[in-house]
Amino acid sequence: RKGVLPLVACCDSLWREGEDFKLLMVGGDTDYYTRGVTVGEYLRRRYEARFAEGRIEFTGNLPPDQCARQVARAWAVTVPSLYENFPLTCVEAMHAGKVVIASSTGGQAEMVGSSDCGYIFDWSEEGSLERCFKEALRLSPGDIKATGARAQARIREMTAYENVLPQRMVVFEKMKRRVAGKKVFPSVNRYDPLPPPAAPPSGPVYEPGLLSVVVPYYNLGRYIGETVRSVLSSTYRPLEIVVVDDGSDDRESVEKLREIEAAGQGRLRVVRTENRGLASARNTGAENARGEYLALVDADDLVEPDFFARCAEVLKRYENVSLVYSWVRYFDAAHGCFVANNLEFPYLLAHNMLAAICVLKRADYLAFARNKPQMSYGLEDYEAWISLYEAGR
């Protein structure tokens, strides 16, 4: 499908006519299923004499720098695809100032353009490739250099950053204008069986715009200071922190929390309860919060400075969004990311789509997404998101 077999057949015909050139084939081998061998094995057997003469050589797969060196040494580069798309191969060869002989199938012709910059042949026309090869072989060194220079100028004009970026920005701005007024966040479920969201029951009075960050805390004195600093470094304002001490009994953790409370300067409050677990601590924090928005951050988590602001922007923009979250990067001994996805049925029933570091509309959390204390083995947040979605969020 990359045109390898008819290419070699064409070259063999030209060699029989007395043309003198070498074919260097760059890339890995692949199976030739109908023959029970690989394409490379088939070619070596059929054109054994041409390999012996040194007219055909396989390089195998090459890293980019070695491939570029091979292109730099070539007098022409051919892209003989039968029906696969190789415009980037043309871009690289033309950028190197080379004559390109490419098939009309795929995006190669769009790159090469006029005959001033290379040759385009058509596999459906008998003898088309042979004619292009013969014309290229008759070029003088000066003609080859001039054609390569025109190809290089053309491809730089087409692909240069300073030329492409303004065109992309026109498209992006047009797309932004098209969706700017939309108030409903799009779902992959065009025929969502859920009813439109109903208004939550009347809840406690909240301060408009205030973000209440709830931090459940149990014997995590080693981490709480760094967590609080990361929250206070947020660009979002107004903001309060509600630490729910879930019955900590480690002396150092108790003392550390007292230090942080004393230094909180009114932006941090501590609510103390008996030890009832993570789910109850989150619910207690939400009940004692004063904000329109509620953020859940565990006592050993960190947040980026702009995380809360970006979440709040989405909550304000879309009427059907109650919960915003992100991917989560692990740190210390762990590596990589927890990859989050949108809450979409039926996928949500198969897998929890998010870690519990998130921002919600507080009224929706209290009405629909309270964590259930009986879910004591790490599923309390997962069950809450399903309930939230069931309520049309």
Tab-separated table of C-alpha atoms in Angstrom:
chain	number	residue	atom	x	y	z
A	1	ARG	CA	0.000	0.000	0.000
A	2	LYS	CA	3.020	2.302	0.315
A	3	GLY	CA	3.792	1.613	-3.339
A	4	VAL	CA	6.988	-0.336	-2.676
A	5	LEU	CA	6.338	-3.225	-5.073
A	6	PRO	CA	5.376	-1.207	-8.176
A	7	LEU	CA	8.177	1.257	-7.413
A	8	VAL	CA	10.839	-1.462	-7.567
A	9	ALA	CA	9.247	-2.939	-10.686
A	10	CYS	CA	9.442	0.498	-12.341
A	11	CYS	CA	13.087	0.935	-11.329
A	12	ASP	CA	13.947	-2.538	-12.659
A	13	SER	CA	12.418	-1.580	-16.005
A	14	LEU	CA	14.473	1.620	-16.111
A	15	TRP	CA	17.671	-0.251	-15.232
A	16	ARG	CA	17.017	-2.655	-18.110
A	17	GLU	CA	16.770	0.388	-20.394
A	18	GLY	CA	20.212	1.481	-19.233
A	19	GLU	CA	19.343	4.143	-16.648
A	20	ASP	CA	21.914	4.378	-13.876
A	21	PHE	CA	20.798	5.205	-10.329
A	22	LYS	CA	20.553	3.591	-6.905
A	23	LEU	CA	17.337	3.027	-4.919
A	24	LEU	CA	17.810	3.470	-1.155
A	25	MET	CA	14.669	2.346	0.689
A	26	VAL	CA	14.220	3.820	4.173
A	27	GLY	CA	11.932	2.225	6.754
A	28	GLY	CA	10.969	-1.049	8.388
A	29	ASP	CA	9.778	-4.251	6.791
A	30	THR	CA	6.182	-5.495	6.879
A	31	ASP	CA	4.310	-8.731	6.240
A	32	TYR	CA	3.335	-9.763	2.704
A	33	TYR	CA	0.447	-11.918	3.862
A	34	THR	CA	-0.595	-13.443	0.535
A	35	ARG	CA	2.962	-14.703	-0.071
A	36	GLY	CA	3.706	-15.909	3.444
A	37	VAL	CA	6.873	-13.791	3.653
A	38	THR	CA	7.754	-10.179	4.375
A	39	VAL	CA	7.860	-7.554	1.642
A	40	GLY	CA	11.622	-7.286	2.110
A	41	GLU	CA	12.136	-11.042	1.729
A	42	TYR	CA	9.976	-11.083	-1.380
A	43	LEU	CA	11.940	-8.228	-2.989
A	44	ARG	CA	15.317	-9.771	-2.126
A	45	ARG	CA	14.322	-13.024	-3.807
A	46	ARG	CA	12.737	-11.486	-6.899
A	47	TYR	CA	15.456	-8.856	-7.490
A	48	GLU	CA	18.446	-10.759	-6.143
A	49	ALA	CA	20.663	-9.575	-8.993
A	50	ARG	CA	19.827	-5.904	-8.373
A	51	PHE	CA	20.773	-6.264	-4.715
A	52	ALA	CA	24.025	-7.934	-5.734
A	53	GLU	CA	24.755	-5.011	-8.087
A	54	GLY	CA	24.190	-2.554	-5.243
A	55	ARG	CA	21.286	-0.883	-7.040
A	56	ILE	CA	18.838	-1.553	-4.177
A	57	GLU	CA	19.598	-1.097	-0.478
A	58	PHE	CA	17.371	-1.362	2.608
A	59	THR	CA	18.313	0.838	5.566
A	60	GLY	CA	15.679	-0.505	7.978
A	61	ASN	CA	14.111	1.865	10.494
A	62	LEU	CA	16.276	4.914	11.189
A	63	PRO	CA	16.082	7.521	13.953
A	64	PRO	CA	15.186	11.000	12.666
A	65	ASP	CA	18.738	12.376	12.588
A	66	GLN	CA	20.065	9.436	10.544
A	67	CYS	CA	17.068	9.580	8.228
A	68	ALA	CA	17.741	13.305	7.666
A	69	ARG	CA	21.369	12.501	6.752
A	70	GLN	CA	20.232	9.978	4.157
A	71	VAL	CA	17.833	12.528	2.658
A	72	ALA	CA	20.602	15.144	2.575
A	73	ARG	CA	22.797	12.803	0.470
A	74	ALA	CA	20.043	11.913	-2.021
A	75	TRP	CA	19.561	13.630	-5.381
A	76	ALA	CA	15.815	13.009	-5.193
A	77	VAL	CA	13.238	11.597	-2.785
A	78	THR	CA	10.336	9.484	-4.006
A	79	VAL	CA	7.084	8.901	-2.086
A	80	PRO	CA	5.328	6.186	-4.131
A	81	SER	CA	2.239	5.567	-1.965
A	82	LEU	CA	-0.631	3.642	-3.555
A	83	TYR	CA	-3.229	5.027	-1.148
A	84	GLU	CA	-1.596	6.093	2.133
A	85	ASN	CA	-1.074	9.698	3.159
A	86	PHE	CA	2.528	10.990	3.439
A	87	PRO	CA	2.508	14.799	3.196
A	88	LEU	CA	4.946	15.168	6.110
A	89	THR	CA	7.527	13.044	4.287
A	90	CYS	CA	7.264	15.545	1.434
A	91	VAL	CA	7.540	18.465	3.868
A	92	GLU	CA	10.796	17.085	5.307
A	93	ALA	CA	12.327	16.326	1.897
A	94	MET	CA	11.324	19.700	0.418
A	95	HIS	CA	12.583	21.523	3.495
A	96	ALA	CA	15.930	19.795	2.890
A	97	GLY	CA	15.917	21.287	-0.633
A	98	LYS	CA	15.350	18.008	-2.484
A	99	VAL	CA	13.559	17.152	-5.723
A	100	VAL	CA	10.482	15.142	-4.748
A	101	ILE	CA	8.828	12.522	-6.977
A	102	ALA	CA	5.521	11.645	-5.318
A	103	SER	CA	2.286	9.873	-6.163
A	104	SER	CA	-0.910	11.866	-6.564
A	105	THR	CA	-2.619	9.691	-3.923
A	106	GLY	CA	-2.779	11.329	-0.496
A	107	GLY	CA	-1.554	14.751	0.534
A	108	GLN	CA	1.760	14.629	-1.328
A	109	ALA	CA	0.488	16.524	-4.398
A	110	GLU	CA	-0.785	19.371	-2.203
A	111	MET	CA	2.704	19.803	-0.774
A	112	VAL	CA	4.646	19.626	-4.046
A	113	GLY	CA	2.211	21.802	-5.994
A	114	SER	CA	3.460	22.770	-9.463
A	115	SER	CA	6.104	20.971	-11.491
A	116	ASP	CA	8.557	23.767	-10.640
A	117	CYS	CA	9.021	22.188	-7.198
A	118	GLY	CA	9.039	18.468	-8.038
A	119	TYR	CA	7.118	15.759	-9.855
A	120	ILE	CA	3.662	14.253	-9.268
A	121	PHE	CA	2.838	10.956	-10.973
A	122	ASP	CA	-0.401	9.001	-11.215
A	123	TRP	CA	-0.409	5.244	-10.648
A	124	SER	CA	-3.543	4.940	-12.792
A	125	GLU	CA	-1.629	6.244	-15.827
A	126	GLU	CA	0.685	3.636	-17.341
A	127	GLY	CA	4.271	4.837	-17.541
A	128	SER	CA	3.609	7.972	-15.411
A	129	LEU	CA	6.280	7.185	-12.808
A	130	GLU	CA	8.797	6.118	-15.462
A	131	ARG	CA	8.366	9.459	-17.288
A	132	CYS	CA	8.910	11.418	-14.063
A	133	PHE	CA	12.032	9.423	-13.236
A	134	LYS	CA	13.470	9.980	-16.696
A	135	GLU	CA	12.825	13.704	-16.574
A	136	ALA	CA	14.441	13.959	-13.152
A	137	LEU	CA	17.439	11.915	-14.327
A	138	ARG	CA	17.969	14.383	-17.177
A	139	LEU	CA	18.173	17.382	-14.852
A	140	SER	CA	21.562	19.041	-14.638
A	141	PRO	CA	23.112	19.602	-11.193
A	142	GLY	CA	22.135	23.250	-11.546
A	143	ASP	CA	18.521	22.318	-12.349
A	144	ILE	CA	18.388	19.941	-9.379
A	145	LYS	CA	19.664	22.671	-7.081
A	146	ALA	CA	17.200	25.242	-8.463
A	147	THR	CA	14.232	22.855	-8.175
A	148	GLY	CA	15.228	22.005	-4.608
A	149	ALA	CA	15.505	25.688	-3.730
A	150	ARG	CA	12.005	26.381	-5.095
A	151	ALA	CA	10.653	23.390	-3.156
A	152	GLN	CA	12.300	24.638	0.015
A	153	ALA	CA	10.885	28.149	-0.423
A	154	ARG	CA	7.399	26.774	-1.101
A	155	ILE	CA	7.303	24.482	1.917
A	156	ARG	CA	8.675	27.179	4.229
A	157	GLU	CA	5.943	29.516	3.065
A	158	MET	CA	3.308	26.816	3.673
A	159	THR	CA	4.507	25.552	7.053
A	160	ALA	CA	6.460	28.353	8.743
A	161	TYR	CA	5.273	29.150	12.250
A	162	GLU	CA	4.824	32.839	11.546
A	163	ASN	CA	2.604	32.022	8.548
A	164	VAL	CA	0.574	29.150	10.007
A	165	LEU	CA	-0.150	30.670	13.421
A	166	PRO	CA	-2.238	33.638	12.161
A	167	GLN	CA	-4.320	31.283	10.003
A	168	ARG	CA	-4.961	29.000	12.970
A	169	MET	CA	-5.864	31.936	15.185
A	170	VAL	CA	-8.507	33.045	12.671
A	171	VAL	CA	-10.101	29.578	12.923
A	172	PHE	CA	-9.855	29.488	16.723
A	173	GLU	CA	-11.394	32.937	17.129
A	174	LYS	CA	-14.229	31.978	14.785
A	175	MET	CA	-14.894	28.845	16.853
A	176	LYS	CA	-14.812	30.832	20.092
A	177	ARG	CA	-17.345	33.328	18.769
A	178	ARG	CA	-19.602	30.481	17.675
A	179	VAL	CA	-19.800	28.959	21.170
A	180	ALA	CA	-19.332	32.063	23.324
A	181	GLY	CA	-22.994	32.442	24.239
A	182	LYS	CA	-23.692	28.803	25.018
A	183	LYS	CA	-24.856	28.107	28.560
A	184	VAL	CA	-25.113	24.307	28.354
A	185	PHE	CA	-21.972	22.208	28.569
A	186	PRO	CA	-22.025	19.606	25.738
A	187	SER	CA	-22.526	15.926	26.494
A	188	VAL	CA	-21.578	12.906	24.392
A	189	ASN	CA	-25.079	11.617	25.171
A	190	ARG	CA	-27.244	13.470	22.668
A	191	TYR	CA	-30.310	11.602	23.917
A	192	ASP	CA	-29.653	11.751	27.635
A	193	PRO	CA	-32.485	9.943	29.470
A	194	LEU	CA	-32.092	12.092	32.554
A	195	PRO	CA	-34.576	14.918	33.164
A	196	PRO	CA	-33.344	18.514	33.120
A	197	PRO	CA	-31.923	19.523	36.497
A	198	ALA	CA	-34.468	20.652	39.068
A	199	ALA	CA	-33.704	23.441	41.476
A	200	PRO	CA	-32.169	22.147	44.710
A	201	PRO	CA	-34.184	22.428	47.910
A	202	SER	CA	-33.770	25.726	49.693
A	203	GLY	CA	-30.559	25.477	51.641
A	204	PRO	CA	-28.516	27.647	53.984
A	205	VAL	CA	-27.760	31.243	53.095
A	206	TYR	CA	-24.433	31.634	51.333
A	207	GLU	CA	-22.125	34.509	50.495
A	208	PRO	CA	-22.205	35.024	46.691
A	209	GLY	CA	-18.900	34.263	45.016
A	210	LEU	CA	-17.231	33.002	48.197
A	211	LEU	CA	-15.280	29.746	47.791
A	212	SER	CA	-15.207	27.535	50.885
A	213	VAL	CA	-12.351	25.043	50.811
A	214	VAL	CA	-13.152	22.067	53.050
A	215	VAL	CA	-10.142	20.118	54.331
A	216	PRO	CA	-10.902	16.899	56.259
A	217	TYR	CA	-8.121	16.340	58.795
A	218	TYR	CA	-7.081	13.339	60.874
A	219	ASN	CA	-3.535	13.075	62.241
A	220	LEU	CA	-1.922	14.590	59.136
A	221	GLY	CA	0.272	17.166	60.867
A	222	ARG	CA	3.178	16.400	58.526
A	223	TYR	CA	1.247	17.649	55.497
A	224	ILE	CA	-1.403	20.149	56.580
A	225	GLY	CA	0.897	23.175	56.551
A	226	GLU	CA	1.901	22.708	52.919
A	227	THR	CA	-1.701	22.003	51.933
A	228	VAL	CA	-2.973	25.213	53.571
A	229	ARG	CA	-0.187	27.264	51.978
A	230	SER	CA	-1.071	25.934	48.527
A	231	VAL	CA	-4.758	26.810	49.063
A	232	LEU	CA	-3.937	30.313	50.313
A	233	SER	CA	-1.706	30.830	47.256
A	234	SER	CA	-4.775	30.507	45.049
A	235	THR	CA	-5.549	33.390	42.707
A	236	TYR	CA	-9.264	33.036	43.477
A	237	ARG	CA	-10.878	35.452	45.913
A	238	PRO	CA	-12.933	35.594	48.122
A	239	LEU	CA	-11.853	32.376	49.793
A	240	GLU	CA	-12.136	30.690	53.197
A	241	ILE	CA	-10.684	27.431	54.531
A	242	VAL	CA	-12.714	25.127	56.772
A	243	VAL	CA	-10.567	22.429	58.372
A	244	VAL	CA	-12.629	19.623	59.899
A	245	ASP	CA	-10.587	17.947	62.638
A	246	ASP	CA	-12.065	14.457	62.660
A	247	GLY	CA	-10.980	13.595	66.222
A	248	SER	CA	-7.197	13.723	65.738
A	249	ASP	CA	-5.399	12.034	68.662
A	250	ASP	CA	-1.773	12.388	67.576
A	251	ARG	CA	-0.205	15.060	69.822
A	252	GLU	CA	2.010	16.592	67.141
A	253	SER	CA	-0.887	16.744	64.655
A	254	VAL	CA	-3.121	18.424	67.256
A	255	GLU	CA	-0.441	21.010	68.034
A	256	LYS	CA	0.281	21.657	64.361
A	257	LEU	CA	-3.386	22.351	63.683
A	258	ARG	CA	-3.525	24.801	66.596
A	259	GLU	CA	-0.545	26.669	65.144
A	260	ILE	CA	-2.201	26.914	61.741
A	261	GLU	CA	-5.495	28.009	63.279
A	262	ALA	CA	-3.783	30.785	65.238
A	263	ALA	CA	-2.024	32.043	62.103
A	264	GLY	CA	-5.122	31.814	59.914
A	265	GLN	CA	-5.999	35.518	60.251
A	266	GLY	CA	-9.714	34.878	59.884
A	267	ARG	CA	-9.419	33.054	56.550
A	268	LEU	CA	-9.143	29.653	58.240
A	269	ARG	CA	-11.602	28.080	60.680
A	270	VAL	CA	-11.346	24.732	62.456
A	271	VAL	CA	-14.422	22.617	63.186
A	272	ARG	CA	-13.717	19.821	65.674
A	273	THR	CA	-15.736	16.585	65.820
A	274	GLU	CA	-15.441	13.068	67.130
A	275	ASN	CA	-13.782	10.614	64.781
A	276	ARG	CA	-16.494	9.641	62.302
A	277	GLY	CA	-14.523	9.167	59.093
A	278	LEU	CA	-13.826	11.007	55.852
A	279	ALA	CA	-17.395	11.088	54.537
A	280	SER	CA	-18.782	12.694	57.690
A	281	ALA	CA	-15.894	15.171	57.795
A	282	ARG	CA	-16.640	16.393	54.272
A	283	ASN	CA	-20.357	16.742	55.056
A	284	THR	CA	-19.620	18.623	58.287
A	285	GLY	CA	-17.325	20.985	56.417
A	286	ALA	CA	-19.969	21.674	53.769
A	287	GLU	CA	-22.572	22.365	56.462
A	288	ASN	CA	-20.272	24.815	58.261
A	289	ALA	CA	-19.064	26.552	55.092
A	290	ARG	CA	-20.405	29.953	54.115
A	291	GLY	CA	-19.599	30.056	50.421
A	292	GLU	CA	-21.572	29.750	47.214
A	293	TYR	CA	-18.892	27.359	45.967
A	294	LEU	CA	-17.418	24.381	47.779
A	295	ALA	CA	-13.965	22.907	47.173
A	296	LEU	CA	-12.881	19.521	48.520
A	297	VAL	CA	-9.174	19.212	49.236
A	298	ASP	CA	-7.711	16.466	51.409
A	299	ALA	CA	-5.087	17.366	54.012
A	300	ASP	CA	-2.232	15.847	52.005
A	301	ASP	CA	-3.197	17.403	48.635
A	302	LEU	CA	-1.773	20.412	46.805
A	303	VAL	CA	-3.518	22.637	44.250
A	304	GLU	CA	-2.129	24.840	41.493
A	305	PRO	CA	-2.647	28.590	42.088
A	306	ASP	CA	-5.160	28.997	39.221
A	307	PHE	CA	-7.119	25.758	39.789
A	308	PHE	CA	-9.993	27.234	41.812
A	309	ALA	CA	-10.361	30.253	39.519
A	310	ARG	CA	-10.584	28.108	36.406
A	311	CYS	CA	-13.133	25.798	38.044
A	312	ALA	CA	-15.297	28.728	39.171
A	313	GLU	CA	-15.208	30.192	35.663
A	314	VAL	CA	-16.734	26.980	34.264
A	315	LEU	CA	-19.357	26.823	37.026
A	316	LYS	CA	-20.427	30.386	36.273
A	317	ARG	CA	-20.561	29.847	32.522
A	318	TYR	CA	-22.655	26.671	32.224
A	319	GLU	CA	-26.081	26.229	33.722
A	320	ASN	CA	-25.917	22.417	33.673
A	321	VAL	CA	-22.541	22.069	35.419
A	322	SER	CA	-22.371	21.530	39.188
A	323	LEU	CA	-18.939	19.928	39.495
A	324	VAL	CA	-15.545	20.819	38.001
A	325	TYR	CA	-12.294	18.918	38.422
A	326	SER	CA	-9.052	18.094	36.652
A	327	TRP	CA	-6.405	15.481	36.113
A	328	VAL	CA	-4.293	14.915	39.226
A	329	ARG	CA	-0.509	14.655	39.232
A	330	TYR	CA	1.048	12.327	41.797
A	331	PHE	CA	4.086	13.483	43.758
A	332	ASP	CA	6.657	12.345	46.341
A	333	ALA	CA	7.045	8.565	45.918
A	334	ALA	CA	4.335	8.225	43.248
A	335	HIS	CA	4.631	9.244	39.597
A	336	GLY	CA	2.326	9.963	36.674
A	337	CYS	CA	-1.251	11.237	36.602
A	338	PHE	CA	-4.758	10.186	37.507
A	339	VAL	CA	-6.527	10.789	34.194
A	340	ALA	CA	-10.003	12.224	34.753
A	341	ASN	CA	-12.924	12.105	32.316
A	342	ASN	CA	-16.300	13.820	32.111
A	343	LEU	CA	-19.150	12.360	34.150
A	344	GLU	CA	-21.050	10.596	31.382
A	345	PHE	CA	-23.490	7.721	31.577
A	346	PRO	CA	-23.087	4.827	31.145
A	347	TYR	CA	-19.298	5.155	31.569
A	348	LEU	CA	-19.606	6.563	35.078
A	349	LEU	CA	-21.204	3.292	36.233
A	350	ALA	CA	-18.097	1.378	35.187
A	351	HIS	CA	-15.384	3.657	36.554
A	352	ASN	CA	-14.982	6.615	38.888
A	353	MET	CA	-14.078	9.484	36.556
A	354	LEU	CA	-12.374	11.790	39.057
A	355	ALA	CA	-10.335	12.168	42.198
A	356	ALA	CA	-12.101	14.045	44.996
A	357	ILE	CA	-10.149	17.292	44.515
A	358	CYS	CA	-12.891	19.384	42.944
A	359	VAL	CA	-15.101	22.486	43.098
A	360	LEU	CA	-18.908	22.268	43.322
A	361	LYS	CA	-21.946	24.438	43.768
A	362	ARG	CA	-22.358	24.065	47.525
A	363	ALA	CA	-26.180	23.901	47.385
A	364	ASP	CA	-25.970	20.961	44.973
A	365	TYR	CA	-23.494	19.130	47.209
A	366	LEU	CA	-25.745	19.506	50.263
A	367	ALA	CA	-28.866	18.492	48.326
A	368	PHE	CA	-27.577	15.679	46.137
A	369	ALA	CA	-23.938	14.694	46.771
A	370	ARG	CA	-23.415	14.290	50.497
A	371	ASN	CA	-20.917	11.516	51.148
A	372	LYS	CA	-22.465	8.489	52.826
A	373	PRO	CA	-20.598	7.447	56.026
A	374	GLN	CA	-21.456	3.774	55.432
A	375	MET	CA	-19.282	3.878	52.278
A	376	SER	CA	-16.176	3.444	54.385
A	377	TYR	CA	-13.789	1.808	51.919
A	378	GLY	CA	-12.979	4.615	49.505
A	379	LEU	CA	-16.204	4.700	47.488
A	380	GLU	CA	-17.887	7.587	49.314
A	381	ASP	CA	-17.038	10.145	46.628
A	382	TYR	CA	-17.842	7.784	43.712
A	383	GLU	CA	-21.346	7.164	45.061
A	384	ALA	CA	-21.821	10.917	45.530
A	385	TRP	CA	-20.989	11.698	41.882
A	386	ILE	CA	-23.481	9.084	40.673
A	387	SER	CA	-26.166	10.652	42.905
A	388	LEU	CA	-25.272	14.105	41.611
A	389	TYR	CA	-25.640	12.950	38.004
A	390	GLU	CA	-28.909	11.195	38.838
A	391	ALA	CA	-30.226	14.575	39.996
A	392	GLY	CA	-29.561	15.984	36.527
A	393	ARG	CA	-26.170	17.516	37.242
